[in-house]
Amino acid sequence: MELPTVTADTINDLPNLAECLDSIIHTVPRLLQVKAFEPEVAEALGYKGAIAAADELRGLLDGSKTVPRKGMPAEQQTLYSSLPQVLGAAADVIGVAYNTVRPEVQSAALPIKGGVSSNSPSPALAPALLDLAHALQTLAHSTLSRTQVLAAAVAAVEPQIQQLAAAAVNGPLAAAQQQIAAVGNDLLATADVVQQQGLALRSALAAAAALKALQWAAAVEGLAAIVVLRLAEGNSPEPAADGTAADQQHQQQQDGDKENKPKKDKKKDKKGSSGIVLGKGCTVVRTHLEKAVAAAAASNSSSSLGPSETLLITPDGQLAAADVILLEPVGIAAVEGVITAHESASVKLLEDLKVVVEANQARRKPKVAKGARDFLPDQMAIREAAFGIITSVFKRHGAVAIDTPVFELRETLMGKYGEDSKLIYDLADQGGELLSLRYDLTVPFARYVAVNAIGNIKRYHIGKVYRRDQPQLNRGRFREFFQCDFDIAGSYATMVPDAEVLKVLVGILTDLQLGQFTVKLNHRKLLDAMLAIAGVPPQKFRPICSAIDKLDKEPWEVVRAEMVEEKGLPGEVADVIGQFVVLKGQPRELLAVLTAPDHPLAKHADSAAALAELSTLFDFLDAFGALGPISFDLSLARGLDYYTGVIYEAVLEGGNVGSIAAGGRYDKLVGMFSGKDVPAVGVSIGIERVFAIMEAQARARAAESGNAIRATETQVLVASIGNGMQVRCCLAWCRVSCKGDWGKDVFGSVLYCSWCQSCCFPMLYSPLEDYY
């Protein structure tokens, strides 16, 4: 295969060409179901590229209906259901390559000083271009694999299509593969940065070869698709004259011949004999490809096929002049001309597809983003009641309110949450700063203390936080949710702030009347000592703690398997850990067991100090009257990296909502920002889970009483019976010093009783007299 001449412009165009081709090839008609592209399925894939690809596919396939071929093996079905992953991964790689290539091309345009260029290629250029080449190669393989599935759908043309696919595999794709492998081996074998820079040109050549192979593979799939569809449908009209006629062709395809068909067969004929209805996006692509192939076949001097016969089905069901279309170069060349980036035919195709996608987006039913929700008025009333109870407890303990931005510098948040850092929402670059949505309120508070040079503060903060987690709406787990935090920062007597924070937690859960609850409590130094005694290497303390933290959701056998199989911990070490994490009970009773002279934790210096702190804490909690719901539990780990002392977590007994509050001591977190450690301890209330319980309780009470949940606090309703009384209503409402509503005309006793149920005192005006 002849390779293109590589210049700076060619290198700059590679990502653009690849992205353009990527947008085109996945719109080629395919006999597939679109369920794999639904939002719920795509979002479960876990990365942005796949979700975006699934959304675009869903828009282009809108209106498609197919009858799946029975008996299709699972691996063939995967070729279609995995399209979002394949295309999404390629789009991500193309984006990285573009961002790497662009500054190189811009710097190459700078004037040369003294006859010598002052710019050398970035060391990241060769790997980025090689990744691009590999991504394009993967797309080509995926495309040809689907082509072979298409070929098997119609035996009449299977040999010709398989021959085309084999030629693509053994020709341009094999050549590209050899170049990619050679450059990759040299790149791995070269440790010198200067030599790696020299491989940038070869990487660009490999990417260009992979792009050529992908163009050929996409042309083969497109050609196979239009031929197979024609044979599956039977004789059909000529291709539309242009892309704008695709809508009319699509409508005719769906509606059928209403005039000539019997009424009882209308439903059957709407799909056609093959049971296939193409979406508008697929119809647009098909129209462009068939038009190009028809024109090329008709103009081919070696073909006896006339323009009117092109792509028509013969009476015996065979495709007219299949050899001309499939085996002679005219077919492939015609399709490749349509999908080659920057060519006029390709530009027109993309413009028509853009119209379809935008039209489909306009018709889509709006929905709330996954992991978020709207609040109705009655739900807001319940939530505000919960906020009022929580805030009153905070203020009762002398806390002040603060607020921080909903986004922070990415560097502020990274490295604070252990394995959960992957759940942080990153924002696109806005003005040169890398930003992320806040994951919790604790790290922003630590940054706040450091930036404002605060010594001592007792604060509360109620605000939204964001986590890119899998939502579980029935358990109150969302991607956007409120947290209610109470923290004490500064130097105080040992365990006094910790005891007060726990008192606040117990007071809030008691006042909310959610039911029986337990506050599990442990100490981070006990955990570290426990792992050290078991023989866990220090560098694995945090990963193993993250595994232990799952014991509230998974049995010990599953957690042990994670420690051994995923985190590489010896089995006997995991078994020793298992002997510790089963210990839990009443605080003073378990403390007495752990402080016995012969207990391993009593002999370890750090754990002995932690046990002494816990003894003091239990004394304070007993004095506060808050020791009752506390459970001393060595299985509590709290996977966040910033905890240094006491940790705790509140759960409802018999509930299915998980943890409703959690917190602990974090003495080193502020020092990460200021260089000076400020001791701090706090607790966070998960209001969404609390709200789910309160809403269920409120609705149960409303159902029992037969009344709806009140969304307003109206105490007096000023209304009129009849016309012309609005002025008097307005004057009366202005004189009401309590919460009131006015201006509603009340007709009939039913409406009157309805208003009476939603307020304390109705005040009605009529033309005759006042009724109070």
Short mmCIF file of C-alpha atoms in Angstrom, two decimals, residues 219-590:
data_model
loop_
_atom_site.label_atom_id
_atom_site.label_comp_id
_atom_site.label_asym_id
_atom_site.label_seq_id
_atom_site.Cartn_x
_atom_site.Cartn_y
_atom_site.Cartn_z
CA ALA A 219 -16.11 1.28 2.89
CA VAL A 220 -16.38 -2.53 2.86
CA GLU A 221 -18.94 -2.49 5.67
CA GLY A 222 -20.95 0.28 4.05
CA LEU A 223 -21.03 -1.48 0.71
CA ALA A 224 -21.97 -4.80 2.33
CA ALA A 225 -24.71 -3.11 4.34
CA ILE A 226 -26.51 -1.53 1.38
CA VAL A 227 -26.30 -4.76 -0.65
CA VAL A 228 -27.58 -6.94 2.19
CA LEU A 229 -30.40 -4.51 2.95
CA ARG A 230 -31.51 -4.48 -0.69
CA LEU A 231 -31.59 -8.25 -0.83
CA ALA A 232 -33.39 -8.47 2.52
CA GLU A 233 -36.09 -6.01 1.43
CA GLY A 234 -36.79 -7.20 -2.09
CA ASN A 235 -37.33 -4.88 -5.04
CA SER A 236 -37.49 -1.26 -3.87
CA PRO A 237 -37.44 2.25 -5.28
CA GLU A 238 -34.39 3.90 -6.72
CA PRO A 239 -32.09 5.70 -4.28
CA ALA A 240 -33.20 9.18 -3.35
CA ALA A 241 -31.70 11.87 -5.50
CA ASP A 242 -30.10 13.61 -2.55
CA GLY A 243 -29.76 13.41 1.20
CA THR A 244 -32.71 15.74 1.77
CA ALA A 245 -35.04 13.16 0.21
CA ALA A 246 -34.13 10.65 2.89
CA ASP A 247 -36.98 11.79 5.12
CA GLN A 248 -39.50 11.10 2.34
CA GLN A 249 -37.95 7.69 1.63
CA HIS A 250 -37.99 6.87 5.36
CA GLN A 251 -41.65 7.85 5.63
CA GLN A 252 -42.58 5.75 2.61
CA GLN A 253 -40.61 2.86 4.05
CA GLN A 254 -42.56 3.04 7.30
CA ASP A 255 -45.99 3.82 5.88
CA GLY A 256 -45.99 1.31 3.00
CA ASP A 257 -48.33 1.54 0.04
CA LYS A 258 -51.51 2.50 1.85
CA GLU A 259 -53.60 2.72 -1.29
CA ASN A 260 -52.87 -0.71 -2.79
CA LYS A 261 -52.60 -2.84 0.34
CA PRO A 262 -55.54 -4.45 2.12
CA LYS A 263 -56.32 -2.86 5.47
CA LYS A 264 -55.63 -5.99 7.47
CA ASP A 265 -52.09 -6.21 6.08
CA LYS A 266 -51.20 -2.59 6.80
CA LYS A 267 -49.31 -3.32 10.02
CA LYS A 268 -47.30 -6.08 8.38
CA ASP A 269 -46.51 -4.05 5.27
CA LYS A 270 -45.36 -1.07 7.34
CA LYS A 271 -42.20 -2.93 8.22
CA GLY A 272 -41.81 -4.53 4.84
CA SER A 273 -41.18 -8.15 4.03
CA SER A 274 -37.87 -8.23 5.93
CA GLY A 275 -39.22 -6.71 9.14
CA ILE A 276 -36.65 -3.90 8.83
CA VAL A 277 -37.36 -0.19 9.27
CA LEU A 278 -34.34 2.07 9.19
CA GLY A 279 -34.05 5.15 11.35
CA LYS A 280 -33.66 8.49 9.64
CA GLY A 281 -29.94 8.61 10.33
CA CYS A 282 -29.38 5.20 8.77
CA THR A 283 -31.61 6.15 5.84
CA VAL A 284 -29.53 9.26 5.19
CA VAL A 285 -26.30 7.24 5.11
CA ARG A 286 -27.85 4.55 2.95
CA THR A 287 -29.15 7.13 0.48
CA HIS A 288 -25.73 8.75 0.08
CA LEU A 289 -23.94 5.42 -0.32
CA GLU A 290 -26.43 3.96 -2.81
CA LYS A 291 -26.40 7.13 -4.87
CA ALA A 292 -22.59 7.07 -5.08
CA VAL A 293 -22.44 3.34 -5.91
CA ALA A 294 -25.20 3.63 -8.52
CA ALA A 295 -23.44 6.52 -10.25
CA ALA A 296 -20.08 4.72 -10.20
CA ALA A 297 -21.51 1.42 -11.50
CA ALA A 298 -23.45 3.16 -14.27
CA SER A 299 -20.39 5.07 -15.45
CA ASN A 300 -18.10 2.03 -15.37
CA SER A 301 -17.13 1.26 -18.96
CA SER A 302 -16.63 -2.47 -18.27
CA SER A 303 -20.19 -2.88 -16.97
CA SER A 304 -23.21 -3.58 -19.14
CA LEU A 305 -25.48 -2.44 -16.33
CA GLY A 306 -27.68 0.50 -17.13
CA PRO A 307 -28.44 3.32 -14.68
CA SER A 308 -32.05 2.21 -14.25
CA GLU A 309 -31.00 -1.32 -13.29
CA THR A 310 -28.50 -0.33 -10.62
CA LEU A 311 -29.10 -2.00 -7.25
CA LEU A 312 -32.46 -3.43 -8.33
CA ILE A 313 -33.53 -6.93 -7.33
CA THR A 314 -34.16 -9.44 -10.12
CA PRO A 315 -37.31 -11.62 -10.08
CA ASP A 316 -35.34 -14.59 -8.74
CA GLY A 317 -34.25 -12.52 -5.71
CA GLN A 318 -30.63 -12.03 -6.78
CA LEU A 319 -28.88 -8.68 -6.86
CA ALA A 320 -28.42 -7.42 -10.39
CA ALA A 321 -24.74 -7.22 -11.37
CA ALA A 322 -23.49 -8.13 -7.87
CA ASP A 323 -20.02 -8.78 -9.30
CA VAL A 324 -19.85 -5.24 -10.61
CA ILE A 325 -20.90 -3.76 -7.30
CA LEU A 326 -18.97 -6.01 -4.94
CA LEU A 327 -15.93 -7.34 -6.73
CA GLU A 328 -14.93 -4.59 -9.11
CA PRO A 329 -13.17 -1.54 -7.60
CA VAL A 330 -16.01 0.84 -8.49
CA GLY A 331 -18.14 -0.11 -5.47
CA ILE A 332 -15.45 0.30 -2.83
CA ALA A 333 -14.10 3.45 -4.47
CA ALA A 334 -17.56 5.01 -4.53
CA VAL A 335 -18.26 4.33 -0.84
CA GLU A 336 -14.77 5.40 0.17
CA GLY A 337 -15.33 8.68 -1.66
CA VAL A 338 -18.41 9.33 0.48
CA ILE A 339 -16.68 8.63 3.81
CA THR A 340 -13.29 10.27 3.15
CA ALA A 341 -12.99 13.27 5.42
CA HIS A 342 -13.02 16.76 3.88
CA GLU A 343 -14.31 15.48 0.53
CA SER A 344 -17.45 17.26 -0.70
CA ALA A 345 -19.54 14.09 -0.50
CA SER A 346 -18.44 13.50 3.09
CA VAL A 347 -19.16 17.09 4.09
CA LYS A 348 -22.67 16.83 2.62
CA LEU A 349 -23.28 13.53 4.43
CA LEU A 350 -22.21 14.99 7.78
CA GLU A 351 -24.42 18.04 7.24
CA ASP A 352 -27.46 15.82 6.59
CA LEU A 353 -26.65 13.66 9.61
CA LYS A 354 -26.33 16.74 11.80
CA VAL A 355 -29.86 17.76 10.80
CA VAL A 356 -31.18 14.32 11.80
CA VAL A 357 -29.35 14.27 15.13
CA GLU A 358 -30.49 17.77 16.08
CA ALA A 359 -34.08 16.96 15.09
CA ASN A 360 -34.04 13.79 17.18
CA GLN A 361 -32.60 15.65 20.15
CA ALA A 362 -35.39 18.21 19.94
CA ARG A 363 -38.01 15.44 20.07
CA ARG A 364 -36.48 13.54 22.95
CA LYS A 365 -38.50 13.51 26.11
CA PRO A 366 -36.71 15.58 28.76
CA LYS A 367 -35.57 13.74 31.85
CA VAL A 368 -33.63 14.37 35.01
CA ALA A 369 -29.96 13.40 34.81
CA LYS A 370 -29.13 10.03 36.32
CA GLY A 371 -28.38 10.29 40.02
CA ALA A 372 -30.23 13.60 40.47
CA ARG A 373 -33.87 14.43 41.06
CA ASP A 374 -36.49 17.16 41.24
CA PHE A 375 -38.24 17.97 44.51
CA LEU A 376 -42.00 18.53 44.55
CA PRO A 377 -43.50 21.11 46.93
CA ASP A 378 -44.55 18.55 49.54
CA GLN A 379 -41.09 16.95 49.40
CA MET A 380 -39.49 20.36 49.89
CA ALA A 381 -41.63 20.90 52.96
CA ILE A 382 -40.34 17.65 54.48
CA ARG A 383 -36.74 18.50 53.58
CA GLU A 384 -36.96 21.98 55.06
CA ALA A 385 -38.37 20.49 58.27
CA ALA A 386 -35.36 18.16 58.43
CA PHE A 387 -32.96 21.06 57.81
CA GLY A 388 -34.67 23.03 60.55
CA ILE A 389 -34.21 20.26 63.12
CA ILE A 390 -30.57 19.70 62.15
CA THR A 391 -29.73 23.42 62.13
CA SER A 392 -31.31 23.93 65.54
CA VAL A 393 -29.02 21.28 67.05
CA PHE A 394 -25.97 22.87 65.39
CA LYS A 395 -26.87 26.29 66.77
CA ARG A 396 -27.62 24.83 70.20
CA HIS A 397 -23.93 23.88 70.37
CA GLY A 398 -22.72 27.34 69.37
CA ALA A 399 -21.71 26.62 65.78
CA VAL A 400 -21.44 29.33 63.12
CA ALA A 401 -22.44 28.86 59.46
CA ILE A 402 -19.97 29.11 56.57
CA ASP A 403 -20.09 28.40 52.83
CA THR A 404 -17.50 27.37 50.24
CA PRO A 405 -17.59 27.12 46.40
CA VAL A 406 -19.27 24.08 44.89
CA PHE A 407 -16.09 23.49 42.85
CA GLU A 408 -12.47 23.44 43.96
CA LEU A 409 -9.09 23.22 42.28
CA ARG A 410 -8.54 19.60 41.32
CA GLU A 411 -5.30 19.50 43.25
CA THR A 412 -7.24 20.45 46.41
CA LEU A 413 -9.37 17.32 46.22
CA MET A 414 -7.03 14.71 44.75
CA GLY A 415 -5.22 12.34 47.10
CA LYS A 416 -7.68 12.81 49.98
CA TYR A 417 -10.21 10.05 49.36
CA GLY A 418 -8.19 6.90 48.67
CA GLU A 419 -9.78 4.61 46.11
CA ASP A 420 -12.89 6.82 46.04
CA SER A 421 -10.93 9.57 44.23
CA LYS A 422 -12.16 8.01 40.98
CA LEU A 423 -15.67 9.19 41.90
CA ILE A 424 -14.72 12.89 41.73
CA TYR A 425 -16.44 14.87 38.95
CA ASP A 426 -13.83 16.71 36.86
CA LEU A 427 -14.88 19.86 35.01
CA ALA A 428 -13.73 20.90 31.54
CA ASP A 429 -10.96 23.50 31.45
CA GLN A 430 -12.46 26.94 32.04
CA GLY A 431 -9.88 29.70 31.94
CA GLY A 432 -6.72 27.73 32.58
CA GLU A 433 -7.59 26.08 35.92
CA LEU A 434 -8.24 22.38 36.47
CA LEU A 435 -11.41 22.21 38.54
CA SER A 436 -13.57 19.50 40.09
CA LEU A 437 -16.90 19.44 41.86
CA ARG A 438 -16.52 18.96 45.59
CA TYR A 439 -16.77 15.36 46.80
CA ASP A 440 -17.63 16.29 50.39
CA LEU A 441 -17.65 19.36 52.66
CA THR A 442 -14.70 18.31 54.85
CA VAL A 443 -11.79 18.88 52.46
CA PRO A 444 -13.14 22.31 51.37
CA PHE A 445 -13.48 23.19 55.07
CA ALA A 446 -9.84 22.22 55.68
CA ARG A 447 -8.82 24.41 52.75
CA TYR A 448 -11.01 27.20 54.15
CA VAL A 449 -9.26 27.01 57.55
CA ALA A 450 -5.84 27.05 55.91
CA VAL A 451 -6.56 29.91 53.50
CA ASN A 452 -8.16 32.12 56.17
CA ALA A 453 -5.56 31.27 58.85
CA ILE A 454 -8.23 30.27 61.37
CA GLY A 455 -7.11 29.01 64.77
CA ASN A 456 -10.27 27.75 66.48
CA ILE A 457 -13.73 27.43 64.92
CA LYS A 458 -16.91 25.46 65.50
CA ARG A 459 -18.83 25.55 62.24
CA TYR A 460 -21.73 23.96 60.40
CA HIS A 461 -22.27 23.83 56.66
CA ILE A 462 -25.22 22.55 54.62
CA GLY A 463 -24.53 22.21 50.90
CA LYS A 464 -24.59 19.97 47.85
CA VAL A 465 -21.78 17.55 46.99
CA TYR A 466 -21.22 15.40 43.90
CA ARG A 467 -19.99 11.82 43.40
CA ARG A 468 -19.73 9.89 40.13
CA ASP A 469 -21.11 6.76 41.76
CA GLN A 470 -23.72 4.26 40.63
CA PRO A 471 -26.98 5.63 42.09
CA GLN A 472 -29.25 3.47 44.22
CA LEU A 473 -32.35 5.60 44.52
CA ASN A 474 -34.21 3.16 46.78
CA ARG A 475 -31.35 3.40 49.29
CA GLY A 476 -30.98 7.18 49.08
CA ARG A 477 -27.73 7.11 47.09
CA PHE A 478 -27.49 9.88 44.50
CA ARG A 479 -24.81 11.62 42.45
CA GLU A 480 -25.94 15.04 43.65
CA PHE A 481 -26.98 15.27 47.27
CA PHE A 482 -26.89 17.45 50.38
CA GLN A 483 -24.58 16.99 53.31
CA CYS A 484 -25.00 18.62 56.70
CA ASP A 485 -21.59 18.97 58.38
CA PHE A 486 -20.58 19.96 61.91
CA ASP A 487 -16.85 20.39 62.62
CA ILE A 488 -14.64 21.69 65.41
CA ALA A 489 -11.13 22.82 64.44
CA GLY A 490 -8.41 24.01 66.81
CA SER A 491 -6.66 23.00 70.02
CA TYR A 492 -8.86 21.74 72.85
CA ALA A 493 -8.60 19.29 75.73
CA THR A 494 -8.20 15.65 74.69
CA MET A 495 -11.40 14.06 73.43
CA VAL A 496 -13.62 17.03 74.38
CA PRO A 497 -14.36 18.04 70.72
CA ASP A 498 -14.78 14.39 69.74
CA ALA A 499 -17.34 13.87 72.50
CA GLU A 500 -19.26 17.01 71.55
CA VAL A 501 -19.41 16.04 67.88
CA LEU A 502 -20.80 12.63 68.83
CA LYS A 503 -23.28 14.31 71.17
CA VAL A 504 -24.43 16.48 68.23
CA LEU A 505 -24.84 13.37 66.07
CA VAL A 506 -26.86 11.52 68.72
CA GLY A 507 -28.97 14.63 69.37
CA ILE A 508 -29.83 15.11 65.68
CA LEU A 509 -30.79 11.47 65.10
CA THR A 510 -32.89 11.53 68.26
CA ASP A 511 -34.71 14.77 67.33
CA LEU A 512 -35.39 13.55 63.79
CA GLN A 513 -37.27 10.54 65.25
CA LEU A 514 -36.10 8.18 62.54
CA GLY A 515 -36.23 5.10 64.76
CA GLN A 516 -33.63 3.08 66.64
CA PHE A 517 -30.08 3.78 65.51
CA THR A 518 -26.54 2.65 66.29
CA VAL A 519 -23.34 4.69 66.08
CA LYS A 520 -20.42 2.38 65.25
CA LEU A 521 -17.11 3.70 66.58
CA ASN A 522 -13.46 2.79 66.07
CA HIS A 523 -10.02 4.42 66.09
CA ARG A 524 -7.73 4.73 63.08
CA LYS A 525 -4.66 3.93 65.19
CA LEU A 526 -6.32 0.71 66.31
CA LEU A 527 -6.83 -0.24 62.67
CA ASP A 528 -3.21 0.49 61.78
CA ALA A 529 -1.96 -1.45 64.81
CA MET A 530 -4.26 -4.34 63.94
CA LEU A 531 -2.85 -4.49 60.39
CA ALA A 532 0.75 -4.20 61.63
CA ILE A 533 0.23 -7.05 64.12
CA ALA A 534 -1.28 -9.20 61.32
CA GLY A 535 1.76 -8.57 59.11
CA VAL A 536 0.34 -6.21 56.49
CA PRO A 537 3.06 -4.06 54.82
CA PRO A 538 2.61 -0.32 55.63
CA GLN A 539 2.13 0.58 51.96
CA LYS A 540 -0.95 -1.65 51.88
CA PHE A 541 -2.63 -0.24 55.00
CA ARG A 542 -5.00 2.07 53.11
CA PRO A 543 -6.01 -0.44 50.38
CA ILE A 544 -6.70 -3.08 53.02
CA CYS A 545 -8.69 -0.54 55.08
CA SER A 546 -10.80 0.13 51.99
CA ALA A 547 -11.52 -3.59 51.78
CA ILE A 548 -12.41 -3.81 55.49
CA ASP A 549 -14.74 -0.84 55.01
CA LYS A 550 -16.96 -3.06 52.82
CA LEU A 551 -17.81 -5.43 55.66
CA ASP A 552 -21.08 -3.62 56.26
CA LYS A 553 -22.15 -4.60 52.71
CA GLU A 554 -20.27 -7.85 52.03
CA PRO A 555 -19.61 -11.01 54.10
CA TRP A 556 -16.11 -11.70 55.39
CA GLU A 557 -15.49 -14.35 52.72
CA VAL A 558 -15.94 -11.80 49.93
CA VAL A 559 -13.76 -9.19 51.67
CA ARG A 560 -11.07 -11.79 52.35
CA ALA A 561 -11.08 -12.81 48.69
CA GLU A 562 -10.54 -9.16 47.69
CA MET A 563 -7.61 -8.86 50.10
CA VAL A 564 -5.95 -12.02 48.82
CA GLU A 565 -6.81 -12.06 45.10
CA GLU A 566 -6.94 -8.37 44.22
CA LYS A 567 -4.64 -6.73 46.76
CA GLY A 568 -2.06 -9.54 46.99
CA LEU A 569 -2.29 -10.21 50.74
CA PRO A 570 -1.18 -13.67 51.96
CA GLY A 571 -4.08 -15.79 53.14
CA GLU A 572 -2.72 -16.31 56.65
CA VAL A 573 -2.37 -12.53 57.11
CA ALA A 574 -5.98 -12.02 56.05
CA ASP A 575 -7.08 -14.68 58.55
CA VAL A 576 -5.39 -12.78 61.40
CA ILE A 577 -7.24 -9.64 60.35
CA GLY A 578 -10.45 -11.66 60.41
CA GLN A 579 -9.89 -12.47 64.09
CA PHE A 580 -9.85 -8.74 64.92
CA VAL A 581 -12.70 -7.41 62.76
CA VAL A 582 -15.29 -9.71 64.35
CA LEU A 583 -14.86 -7.92 67.70
CA LYS A 584 -17.63 -5.47 68.57
CA GLY A 585 -19.92 -4.68 71.48
CA GLN A 586 -20.75 -2.29 74.30
CA PRO A 587 -17.94 0.30 74.52
CA ARG A 588 -16.73 -0.27 78.08
CA GLU A 589 -17.02 -4.06 77.87
CA LEU A 590 -14.98 -4.38 74.67
#
